[in-house]
Amino acid sequence: MKPIILSLFCTALLGFAPISQAEDLFDERARQDPLVDGSFSGALSGTQLETFRQAGETLFTARFTSADGAGRPMATQAIIPTKRKRSVPSQFQRLAGMDSNSCASCHRDPNPGGAGDFSVNVFVSEGFNQADFDTTDPQFSNERNTNHLFGAGLVELLAREMTADLQAIREEALIEARRSGESVTKPLSTKGVDFGTIMAAPDGMIDLSGLDGVDTDLVIRPFGHKGVMTSLRQFSVNAANHHHGMQAVERFGSRWTGEADFDGDGLGNEIGEAEIAALVAWQAGLPAPARRDDLDAADAARVANGERLFSDLGCASCHRPALPLEDLTFIDPGPVDAAGTMRPGEGVDRRYDLSTAARNLLRDEKGRVMVPLYGDLKRHRIVDQQVDGFGNELLAQRFVERDVFQTTELWGVGSTAPYGHRGDMTTLTEAIEAHGGDARKPRDAFIELGEKERSDIVGFLRTLVIR
């Protein structure tokens, strides 16, 4: 495989920089020294990991060009490699894509890896065969705001541990049912989060009707507003094709499609397994968001009151202040990705420690890292007939109903306005008041508070920032 050649871009506010004297003025590729597939394998030392992550940051902030393979004239945005019926009339299209030539174009506030405002919203559908069908009509796609990626490696590790716990409960239920000859029902709970119940019959059949907020395979998918992305690797492979037309060999290459140039742009093997792994390593190592610590005594007292009210109203039942993480070892590829994303044993396995991302986090009495995500990695119905502020989507995504969303992690919310899955709410108050369904009681209780108490809650949330 011919590796993509990328240049070492210095990152400024948006991760972009003008051409420097070290760059070749006569070559329009975003390029650096080749990152060869298979490089940086096994257990990465601190120095190796830092070098690998720097390569990932360069890829994340680079502005890919057609000379790199950006664009996909004969391929759609669909996550399953899908051909178009005819070539695109224009490389850039708002809906059918591609819609950006850099990850940092959208993930940028307040730093590369951050969130995006309304102007960089993306459109989620299952892909279009015809590029001339380009409309933002909500009948055909869902409009989504860009989430930040800070602390994302820790979130993925939490999801992996929770998945393992839930699947172990399923296995225990099956074993007990076979031994007893009777059906066994068990609660599905991990890290204090309840995902309903599961019933196993002696013949090995599983009743999944009691599940709540998780897929039937019991895999926690922590990324995306709907909670449908399993890993940073899957996210990176999907996004590279969808937004940039940069197609990962592990899904769009000859391994799965029988073609080196699936998108028909004249360039094959556009982004290799090592480049995807470097992107993952950089994203996984982004530090956890923090809390402001520069408040005077009066403001600190109000923030403490806001935090107390946040819990008392029931907001913290879904936006859980912290979840415990047993192990900071990140393994890539991960254990539960689906076909089309590299899996353990299929290519190169890498292991590294995320202690740097968790460097300022507390540990509990068992030595577990307390990840302060203010979330639960569970899906909830947040729309009802009276309160439907989040009920503006007309299409289900990956079998998740239209009014069901994964709890948004609130860490970093003080740095990532606007709010809501569409990014169309300018204040935190608007976002809170839009909660219906499972969140209706806390929302109503918030509205019934006095103005000062509501402001205290908002002030508390605004202390959750990205450094």
PDB file of C-alpha atoms in Angstrom, residues 44-319:
ATOM      1  CA  LEU A  44       3.897   2.375  22.808  1.00  0.00           C
ATOM      2  CA  SER A  45       6.347   4.095  25.123  1.00  0.00           C
ATOM      3  CA  GLY A  46       5.819   7.693  26.160  1.00  0.00           C
ATOM      4  CA  THR A  47       8.122   9.046  23.458  1.00  0.00           C
ATOM      5  CA  GLN A  48       6.667   6.806  20.765  1.00  0.00           C
ATOM      6  CA  LEU A  49       3.136   7.758  21.744  1.00  0.00           C
ATOM      7  CA  GLU A  50       3.899  11.461  21.671  1.00  0.00           C
ATOM      8  CA  THR A  51       5.409  11.167  18.179  1.00  0.00           C
ATOM      9  CA  PHE A  52       2.438   9.108  17.017  1.00  0.00           C
ATOM     10  CA  ARG A  53      -0.045  11.576  18.471  1.00  0.00           C
ATOM     11  CA  GLN A  54       1.741  14.491  16.804  1.00  0.00           C
ATOM     12  CA  ALA A  55       1.278  12.706  13.483  1.00  0.00           C
ATOM     13  CA  GLY A  56      -2.406  12.328  14.342  1.00  0.00           C
ATOM     14  CA  GLU A  57      -2.737  16.025  15.150  1.00  0.00           C
ATOM     15  CA  THR A  58      -1.180  16.869  11.814  1.00  0.00           C
ATOM     16  CA  LEU A  59      -3.734  14.696  10.064  1.00  0.00           C
ATOM     17  CA  PHE A  60      -6.585  16.179  12.123  1.00  0.00           C
ATOM     18  CA  THR A  61      -5.628  19.773  11.304  1.00  0.00           C
ATOM     19  CA  ALA A  62      -4.393  19.295   7.731  1.00  0.00           C
ATOM     20  CA  ARG A  63      -6.468  20.634   4.846  1.00  0.00           C
ATOM     21  CA  PHE A  64      -6.629  17.691   2.466  1.00  0.00           C
ATOM     22  CA  THR A  65      -6.579  18.410  -1.246  1.00  0.00           C
ATOM     23  CA  SER A  66      -7.574  16.461  -4.329  1.00  0.00           C
ATOM     24  CA  ALA A  67      -3.892  15.647  -4.701  1.00  0.00           C
ATOM     25  CA  ASP A  68      -4.167  13.686  -1.434  1.00  0.00           C
ATOM     26  CA  GLY A  69      -7.344  11.924  -2.545  1.00  0.00           C
ATOM     27  CA  ALA A  70      -9.931  14.323  -1.126  1.00  0.00           C
ATOM     28  CA  GLY A  71     -13.261  14.025  -2.897  1.00  0.00           C
ATOM     29  CA  ARG A  72     -15.301  10.976  -3.859  1.00  0.00           C
ATOM     30  CA  PRO A  73     -16.865  11.471  -7.305  1.00  0.00           C
ATOM     31  CA  MET A  74     -18.242   7.930  -7.532  1.00  0.00           C
ATOM     32  CA  ALA A  75     -18.821   7.071  -3.856  1.00  0.00           C
ATOM     33  CA  THR A  76     -21.517   8.143  -1.406  1.00  0.00           C
ATOM     34  CA  GLN A  77     -21.370   9.185   2.229  1.00  0.00           C
ATOM     35  CA  ALA A  78     -22.849   5.825   3.306  1.00  0.00           C
ATOM     36  CA  ILE A  79     -20.847   3.922   5.927  1.00  0.00           C
ATOM     37  CA  ILE A  80     -21.168   0.744   3.856  1.00  0.00           C
ATOM     38  CA  PRO A  81     -19.143   1.298   0.652  1.00  0.00           C
ATOM     39  CA  THR A  82     -21.772   2.392  -1.858  1.00  0.00           C
ATOM     40  CA  LYS A  83     -21.336   3.616  -5.425  1.00  0.00           C
ATOM     41  CA  ARG A  84     -23.101   6.620  -6.886  1.00  0.00           C
ATOM     42  CA  LYS A  85     -25.227   6.184  -9.987  1.00  0.00           C
ATOM     43  CA  ARG A  86     -23.295   8.963 -11.668  1.00  0.00           C
ATOM     44  CA  SER A  87     -20.408  11.266 -10.874  1.00  0.00           C
ATOM     45  CA  VAL A  88     -20.907  14.386  -8.755  1.00  0.00           C
ATOM     46  CA  PRO A  89     -21.436  17.719 -10.544  1.00  0.00           C
ATOM     47  CA  SER A  90     -19.366  19.431  -7.829  1.00  0.00           C
ATOM     48  CA  GLN A  91     -16.850  18.092  -5.315  1.00  0.00           C
ATOM     49  CA  PHE A  92     -18.264  20.108  -2.401  1.00  0.00           C
ATOM     50  CA  GLN A  93     -21.955  19.677  -1.554  1.00  0.00           C
ATOM     51  CA  ARG A  94     -23.638  20.607   1.687  1.00  0.00           C
ATOM     52  CA  LEU A  95     -25.651  17.414   2.051  1.00  0.00           C
ATOM     53  CA  ALA A  96     -24.270  14.682  -0.165  1.00  0.00           C
ATOM     54  CA  GLY A  97     -20.658  15.677   0.574  1.00  0.00           C
ATOM     55  CA  MET A  98     -17.860  16.123   0.651  1.00  0.00           C
ATOM     56  CA  ASP A  99     -18.487  19.118   2.915  1.00  0.00           C
ATOM     57  CA  SER A 100     -15.053  19.842   4.434  1.00  0.00           C
ATOM     58  CA  ASN A 101     -11.404  19.156   3.767  1.00  0.00           C
ATOM     59  CA  SER A 102     -10.233  19.238   7.396  1.00  0.00           C
ATOM     60  CA  CYS A 103     -11.388  17.662  10.669  1.00  0.00           C
ATOM     61  CA  ALA A 104     -10.502  20.909  12.434  1.00  0.00           C
ATOM     62  CA  SER A 105     -12.866  22.883  10.198  1.00  0.00           C
ATOM     63  CA  CYS A 106     -15.731  21.701  12.387  1.00  0.00           C
ATOM     64  CA  HIS A 107     -14.016  20.436  15.554  1.00  0.00           C
ATOM     65  CA  ARG A 108     -12.389  23.742  16.437  1.00  0.00           C
ATOM     66  CA  ASP A 109     -13.881  25.622  19.425  1.00  0.00           C
ATOM     67  CA  PRO A 110     -12.172  26.531  21.673  1.00  0.00           C
ATOM     68  CA  ASN A 111      -9.234  24.489  20.271  1.00  0.00           C
ATOM     69  CA  PRO A 112      -8.694  21.805  17.618  1.00  0.00           C
ATOM     70  CA  GLY A 113     -10.704  18.799  18.753  1.00  0.00           C
ATOM     71  CA  GLY A 114     -13.429  21.081  20.084  1.00  0.00           C
ATOM     72  CA  ALA A 115     -16.994  21.741  18.982  1.00  0.00           C
ATOM     73  CA  GLY A 116     -18.513  23.729  16.131  1.00  0.00           C
ATOM     74  CA  ASP A 117     -21.202  26.350  15.788  1.00  0.00           C
ATOM     75  CA  PHE A 118     -24.377  26.196  13.690  1.00  0.00           C
ATOM     76  CA  SER A 119     -22.583  27.187  10.502  1.00  0.00           C
ATOM     77  CA  VAL A 120     -20.668  23.898  10.394  1.00  0.00           C
ATOM     78  CA  ASN A 121     -23.604  21.570  11.080  1.00  0.00           C
ATOM     79  CA  VAL A 122     -23.532  18.249   9.247  1.00  0.00           C
ATOM     80  CA  PHE A 123     -26.365  16.288   7.697  1.00  0.00           C
ATOM     81  CA  VAL A 124     -26.914  12.673   8.647  1.00  0.00           C
ATOM     82  CA  SER A 125     -28.627  10.219   6.332  1.00  0.00           C
ATOM     83  CA  GLU A 126     -27.875   6.760   5.086  1.00  0.00           C
ATOM     84  CA  GLY A 127     -26.140   8.160   2.013  1.00  0.00           C
ATOM     85  CA  PHE A 128     -27.407   9.082  -1.419  1.00  0.00           C
ATOM     86  CA  ASN A 129     -26.854   7.324  -4.718  1.00  0.00           C
ATOM     87  CA  GLN A 130     -27.467  10.535  -6.663  1.00  0.00           C
ATOM     88  CA  ALA A 131     -25.332  13.554  -5.841  1.00  0.00           C
ATOM     89  CA  ASP A 132     -27.731  15.876  -7.664  1.00  0.00           C
ATOM     90  CA  PHE A 133     -30.246  15.147  -4.893  1.00  0.00           C
ATOM     91  CA  ASP A 134     -28.850  17.834  -2.603  1.00  0.00           C
ATOM     92  CA  THR A 135     -31.355  19.271  -0.156  1.00  0.00           C
ATOM     93  CA  THR A 136     -31.340  20.144   3.529  1.00  0.00           C
ATOM     94  CA  ASP A 137     -35.059  19.349   3.817  1.00  0.00           C
ATOM     95  CA  PRO A 138     -35.503  17.469   7.151  1.00  0.00           C
ATOM     96  CA  GLN A 139     -37.564  14.844   5.324  1.00  0.00           C
ATOM     97  CA  PHE A 140     -34.331  13.502   3.890  1.00  0.00           C
ATOM     98  CA  SER A 141     -31.655  14.101   6.528  1.00  0.00           C
ATOM     99  CA  ASN A 142     -31.076  15.066  10.146  1.00  0.00           C
ATOM    100  CA  GLU A 143     -29.044  18.192  10.886  1.00  0.00           C
ATOM    101  CA  ARG A 144     -26.481  17.785  13.643  1.00  0.00           C
ATOM    102  CA  ASN A 145     -24.140  20.072  15.525  1.00  0.00           C
ATOM    103  CA  THR A 146     -20.510  19.092  16.115  1.00  0.00           C
ATOM    104  CA  ASN A 147     -19.593  17.591  19.496  1.00  0.00           C
ATOM    105  CA  HIS A 148     -16.201  18.201  21.083  1.00  0.00           C
ATOM    106  CA  LEU A 149     -13.714  15.331  21.468  1.00  0.00           C
ATOM    107  CA  PHE A 150     -11.947  16.278  24.701  1.00  0.00           C
ATOM    108  CA  GLY A 151     -11.831  13.306  27.055  1.00  0.00           C
ATOM    109  CA  ALA A 152     -13.060  11.045  24.232  1.00  0.00           C
ATOM    110  CA  GLY A 153     -10.508   8.309  24.937  1.00  0.00           C
ATOM    111  CA  LEU A 154     -11.692   8.065  28.529  1.00  0.00           C
ATOM    112  CA  VAL A 155     -15.314   7.901  27.349  1.00  0.00           C
ATOM    113  CA  GLU A 156     -14.484   5.048  24.976  1.00  0.00           C
ATOM    114  CA  LEU A 157     -12.735   3.145  27.758  1.00  0.00           C
ATOM    115  CA  LEU A 158     -15.807   3.596  29.980  1.00  0.00           C
ATOM    116  CA  ALA A 159     -18.019   2.272  27.181  1.00  0.00           C
ATOM    117  CA  ARG A 160     -15.793  -0.774  26.710  1.00  0.00           C
ATOM    118  CA  GLU A 161     -15.899  -1.636  30.406  1.00  0.00           C
ATOM    119  CA  MET A 162     -19.664  -1.123  30.564  1.00  0.00           C
ATOM    120  CA  THR A 163     -20.149  -3.326  27.494  1.00  0.00           C
ATOM    121  CA  ALA A 164     -18.065  -6.077  29.091  1.00  0.00           C
ATOM    122  CA  ASP A 165     -20.123  -5.837  32.290  1.00  0.00           C
ATOM    123  CA  LEU A 166     -23.475  -6.066  30.474  1.00  0.00           C
ATOM    124  CA  GLN A 167     -22.383  -8.956  28.296  1.00  0.00           C
ATOM    125  CA  ALA A 168     -21.044 -10.797  31.358  1.00  0.00           C
ATOM    126  CA  ILE A 169     -24.475 -10.450  32.997  1.00  0.00           C
ATOM    127  CA  ARG A 170     -26.042 -11.981  29.890  1.00  0.00           C
ATOM    128  CA  GLU A 171     -23.645 -14.933  30.065  1.00  0.00           C
ATOM    129  CA  GLU A 172     -24.330 -15.411  33.781  1.00  0.00           C
ATOM    130  CA  ALA A 173     -28.074 -15.468  33.111  1.00  0.00           C
ATOM    131  CA  LEU A 174     -27.638 -18.121  30.402  1.00  0.00           C
ATOM    132  CA  ILE A 175     -25.465 -20.307  32.640  1.00  0.00           C
ATOM    133  CA  GLU A 176     -27.913 -20.088  35.557  1.00  0.00           C
ATOM    134  CA  ALA A 177     -30.885 -20.854  33.309  1.00  0.00           C
ATOM    135  CA  ARG A 178     -29.197 -23.946  31.882  1.00  0.00           C
ATOM    136  CA  ARG A 179     -28.232 -25.174  35.340  1.00  0.00           C
ATOM    137  CA  SER A 180     -31.621 -24.587  36.933  1.00  0.00           C
ATOM    138  CA  GLY A 181     -33.821 -25.528  34.003  1.00  0.00           C
ATOM    139  CA  GLU A 182     -35.842 -22.373  34.613  1.00  0.00           C
ATOM    140  CA  SER A 183     -35.876 -18.910  33.069  1.00  0.00           C
ATOM    141  CA  VAL A 184     -33.634 -16.384  34.804  1.00  0.00           C
ATOM    142  CA  THR A 185     -34.172 -12.619  34.810  1.00  0.00           C
ATOM    143  CA  LYS A 186     -31.282 -10.325  35.743  1.00  0.00           C
ATOM    144  CA  PRO A 187     -30.973  -6.557  36.056  1.00  0.00           C
ATOM    145  CA  LEU A 188     -28.564  -4.962  33.616  1.00  0.00           C
ATOM    146  CA  SER A 189     -26.582  -2.462  35.626  1.00  0.00           C
ATOM    147  CA  THR A 190     -23.021  -1.210  35.261  1.00  0.00           C
ATOM    148  CA  LYS A 191     -21.195   1.649  36.978  1.00  0.00           C
ATOM    149  CA  GLY A 192     -24.481   2.584  38.653  1.00  0.00           C
ATOM    150  CA  VAL A 193     -26.362   3.002  35.345  1.00  0.00           C
ATOM    151  CA  ASP A 194     -29.489   0.865  34.838  1.00  0.00           C
ATOM    152  CA  PHE A 195     -30.108  -0.550  31.367  1.00  0.00           C
ATOM    153  CA  GLY A 196     -33.227  -2.560  32.162  1.00  0.00           C
ATOM    154  CA  THR A 197     -33.416  -6.338  32.454  1.00  0.00           C
ATOM    155  CA  ILE A 198     -32.599  -9.449  30.465  1.00  0.00           C
ATOM    156  CA  MET A 199     -34.256 -12.870  30.669  1.00  0.00           C
ATOM    157  CA  ALA A 200     -32.519 -16.112  29.664  1.00  0.00           C
ATOM    158  CA  ALA A 201     -34.385 -19.365  29.024  1.00  0.00           C
ATOM    159  CA  PRO A 202     -32.951 -22.865  29.623  1.00  0.00           C
ATOM    160  CA  ASP A 203     -32.861 -23.509  25.851  1.00  0.00           C
ATOM    161  CA  GLY A 204     -30.535 -20.543  25.342  1.00  0.00           C
ATOM    162  CA  MET A 205     -33.142 -18.092  24.089  1.00  0.00           C
ATOM    163  CA  ILE A 206     -32.832 -14.500  25.300  1.00  0.00           C
ATOM    164  CA  ASP A 207     -35.762 -12.154  25.962  1.00  0.00           C
ATOM    165  CA  LEU A 208     -34.568  -8.601  25.256  1.00  0.00           C
ATOM    166  CA  SER A 209     -37.891  -6.821  25.710  1.00  0.00           C
ATOM    167  CA  GLY A 210     -36.738  -5.391  29.054  1.00  0.00           C
ATOM    168  CA  LEU A 211     -33.746  -3.524  27.648  1.00  0.00           C
ATOM    169  CA  ASP A 212     -33.604   0.210  28.240  1.00  0.00           C
ATOM    170  CA  GLY A 213     -31.264   2.631  26.484  1.00  0.00           C
ATOM    171  CA  VAL A 214     -28.886   0.122  24.873  1.00  0.00           C
ATOM    172  CA  ASP A 215     -28.768  -1.975  21.694  1.00  0.00           C
ATOM    173  CA  THR A 216     -29.724  -5.633  21.728  1.00  0.00           C
ATOM    174  CA  ASP A 217     -26.075  -6.705  21.450  1.00  0.00           C
ATOM    175  CA  LEU A 218     -25.457  -4.866  24.761  1.00  0.00           C
ATOM    176  CA  VAL A 219     -22.671  -2.783  23.197  1.00  0.00           C
ATOM    177  CA  ILE A 220     -22.442   0.750  24.579  1.00  0.00           C
ATOM    178  CA  ARG A 221     -21.867   3.085  21.641  1.00  0.00           C
ATOM    179  CA  PRO A 222     -20.681   6.317  23.240  1.00  0.00           C
ATOM    180  CA  PHE A 223     -20.257   8.671  20.277  1.00  0.00           C
ATOM    181  CA  GLY A 224     -22.723  10.807  18.368  1.00  0.00           C
ATOM    182  CA  HIS A 225     -25.913  12.462  19.561  1.00  0.00           C
ATOM    183  CA  LYS A 226     -27.778   9.182  19.092  1.00  0.00           C
ATOM    184  CA  GLY A 227     -25.100   6.991  20.631  1.00  0.00           C
ATOM    185  CA  VAL A 228     -24.512   4.946  17.473  1.00  0.00           C
ATOM    186  CA  MET A 229     -20.721   5.145  17.062  1.00  0.00           C
ATOM    187  CA  THR A 230     -18.779   2.413  18.859  1.00  0.00           C
ATOM    188  CA  SER A 231     -15.265   3.824  18.762  1.00  0.00           C
ATOM    189  CA  LEU A 232     -13.014   6.674  17.734  1.00  0.00           C
ATOM    190  CA  ARG A 233     -11.695   4.394  15.021  1.00  0.00           C
ATOM    191  CA  GLN A 234     -15.144   3.825  13.535  1.00  0.00           C
ATOM    192  CA  PHE A 235     -15.898   7.531  13.865  1.00  0.00           C
ATOM    193  CA  SER A 236     -12.641   8.456  12.090  1.00  0.00           C
ATOM    194  CA  VAL A 237     -13.151   6.022   9.203  1.00  0.00           C
ATOM    195  CA  ASN A 238     -16.740   7.209   8.722  1.00  0.00           C
ATOM    196  CA  ALA A 239     -15.906  10.915   8.950  1.00  0.00           C
ATOM    197  CA  ALA A 240     -12.903  10.740   6.623  1.00  0.00           C
ATOM    198  CA  ASN A 241     -15.104   9.350   3.854  1.00  0.00           C
ATOM    199  CA  HIS A 242     -18.258  11.332   4.640  1.00  0.00           C
ATOM    200  CA  HIS A 243     -16.738  14.776   5.053  1.00  0.00           C
ATOM    201  CA  HIS A 244     -13.441  14.687   3.154  1.00  0.00           C
ATOM    202  CA  GLY A 245     -13.765  11.890   0.596  1.00  0.00           C
ATOM    203  CA  MET A 246     -10.626  10.390   2.133  1.00  0.00           C
ATOM    204  CA  GLN A 247     -11.275   6.674   2.092  1.00  0.00           C
ATOM    205  CA  ALA A 248      -9.707   4.348   4.621  1.00  0.00           C
ATOM    206  CA  VAL A 249      -8.099   1.256   3.154  1.00  0.00           C
ATOM    207  CA  GLU A 250      -9.526  -0.928   5.927  1.00  0.00           C
ATOM    208  CA  ARG A 251     -13.081  -0.329   4.711  1.00  0.00           C
ATOM    209  CA  PHE A 252     -12.933   0.998   1.158  1.00  0.00           C
ATOM    210  CA  GLY A 253      -9.807  -0.756  -0.099  1.00  0.00           C
ATOM    211  CA  SER A 254      -9.451  -4.098  -1.829  1.00  0.00           C
ATOM    212  CA  ARG A 255      -9.927  -5.955   1.471  1.00  0.00           C
ATOM    213  CA  TRP A 256     -13.663  -5.264   1.360  1.00  0.00           C
ATOM    214  CA  THR A 257     -14.465  -3.774  -2.041  1.00  0.00           C
ATOM    215  CA  GLY A 258     -11.941  -5.433  -4.335  1.00  0.00           C
ATOM    216  CA  GLU A 259     -10.770  -1.986  -5.468  1.00  0.00           C
ATOM    217  CA  ALA A 260      -7.896   0.269  -4.468  1.00  0.00           C
ATOM    218  CA  ASP A 261      -9.698   3.346  -5.848  1.00  0.00           C
ATOM    219  CA  PHE A 262     -13.307   2.729  -4.840  1.00  0.00           C
ATOM    220  CA  ASP A 263     -14.356   6.390  -5.172  1.00  0.00           C
ATOM    221  CA  GLY A 264     -12.977   6.727  -8.710  1.00  0.00           C
ATOM    222  CA  ASP A 265     -10.918   9.863  -8.158  1.00  0.00           C
ATOM    223  CA  GLY A 266      -7.749   8.429  -9.676  1.00  0.00           C
ATOM    224  CA  LEU A 267      -5.949   7.909  -6.355  1.00  0.00           C
ATOM    225  CA  GLY A 268      -5.966   4.609  -4.519  1.00  0.00           C
ATOM    226  CA  ASN A 269      -5.287   3.660  -0.915  1.00  0.00           C
ATOM    227  CA  GLU A 270      -5.942   7.188   0.300  1.00  0.00           C
ATOM    228  CA  ILE A 271      -5.570   6.743   4.045  1.00  0.00           C
ATOM    229  CA  GLY A 272      -3.954   3.701   5.619  1.00  0.00           C
ATOM    230  CA  GLU A 273      -4.394   1.870   8.890  1.00  0.00           C
ATOM    231  CA  ALA A 274      -1.521   3.748  10.546  1.00  0.00           C
ATOM    232  CA  GLU A 275      -3.005   7.138   9.647  1.00  0.00           C
ATOM    233  CA  ILE A 276      -6.366   6.126  11.109  1.00  0.00           C
ATOM    234  CA  ALA A 277      -4.588   4.791  14.212  1.00  0.00           C
ATOM    235  CA  ALA A 278      -2.664   8.072  14.582  1.00  0.00           C
ATOM    236  CA  LEU A 279      -5.926  10.047  14.382  1.00  0.00           C
ATOM    237  CA  VAL A 280      -7.364   7.762  17.055  1.00  0.00           C
ATOM    238  CA  ALA A 281      -4.308   8.175  19.302  1.00  0.00           C
ATOM    239  CA  TRP A 282      -4.486  11.972  19.098  1.00  0.00           C
ATOM    240  CA  GLN A 283      -8.216  12.111  19.801  1.00  0.00           C
ATOM    241  CA  ALA A 284      -8.008   9.520  22.582  1.00  0.00           C
ATOM    242  CA  GLY A 285      -5.280  11.510  24.307  1.00  0.00           C
ATOM    243  CA  LEU A 286      -7.150  14.816  24.394  1.00  0.00           C
ATOM    244  CA  PRO A 287      -7.372  15.852  28.056  1.00  0.00           C
ATOM    245  CA  ALA A 288     -10.579  15.675  30.027  1.00  0.00           C
ATOM    246  CA  PRO A 289     -12.443  18.988  30.339  1.00  0.00           C
ATOM    247  CA  ALA A 290     -11.935  20.765  33.634  1.00  0.00           C
ATOM    248  CA  ARG A 291     -13.630  23.075  36.134  1.00  0.00           C
ATOM    249  CA  ARG A 292     -12.942  26.787  36.447  1.00  0.00           C
ATOM    250  CA  ASP A 293     -10.942  27.495  39.589  1.00  0.00           C
ATOM    251  CA  ASP A 294     -10.611  31.270  39.321  1.00  0.00           C
ATOM    252  CA  LEU A 295     -13.855  32.271  41.061  1.00  0.00           C
ATOM    253  CA  ASP A 296     -14.081  34.688  43.951  1.00  0.00           C
ATOM    254  CA  ALA A 297     -15.794  33.553  47.153  1.00  0.00           C
ATOM    255  CA  ALA A 298     -19.225  34.932  46.258  1.00  0.00           C
ATOM    256  CA  ASP A 299     -19.314  33.336  42.807  1.00  0.00           C
ATOM    257  CA  ALA A 300     -17.935  30.058  44.158  1.00  0.00           C
ATOM    258  CA  ALA A 301     -20.779  29.929  46.694  1.00  0.00           C
ATOM    259  CA  ARG A 302     -23.378  30.463  43.974  1.00  0.00           C
ATOM    260  CA  VAL A 303     -21.770  27.808  41.785  1.00  0.00           C
ATOM    261  CA  ALA A 304     -21.822  25.350  44.694  1.00  0.00           C
ATOM    262  CA  ASN A 305     -25.513  26.122  45.202  1.00  0.00           C
ATOM    263  CA  GLY A 306     -26.138  25.588  41.488  1.00  0.00           C
ATOM    264  CA  GLU A 307     -24.388  22.240  41.605  1.00  0.00           C
ATOM    265  CA  ARG A 308     -26.487  21.197  44.601  1.00  0.00           C
ATOM    266  CA  LEU A 309     -29.707  22.249  42.864  1.00  0.00           C
ATOM    267  CA  PHE A 310     -28.650  20.423  39.690  1.00  0.00           C
ATOM    268  CA  SER A 311     -28.532  17.220  41.729  1.00  0.00           C
ATOM    269  CA  ASP A 312     -31.626  17.912  43.843  1.00  0.00           C
ATOM    270  CA  LEU A 313     -33.802  18.544  40.775  1.00  0.00           C
ATOM    271  CA  GLY A 314     -32.860  15.153  39.337  1.00  0.00           C
ATOM    272  CA  CYS A 315     -30.667  16.400  36.474  1.00  0.00           C
ATOM    273  CA  ALA A 316     -27.780  14.280  37.784  1.00  0.00           C
ATOM    274  CA  SER A 317     -29.806  11.075  37.402  1.00  0.00           C
ATOM    275  CA  CYS A 318     -28.835  11.134  33.712  1.00  0.00           C
ATOM    276  CA  HIS A 319     -26.067  13.739  33.672  1.00  0.00           C
TER     277      HIS A 319
END
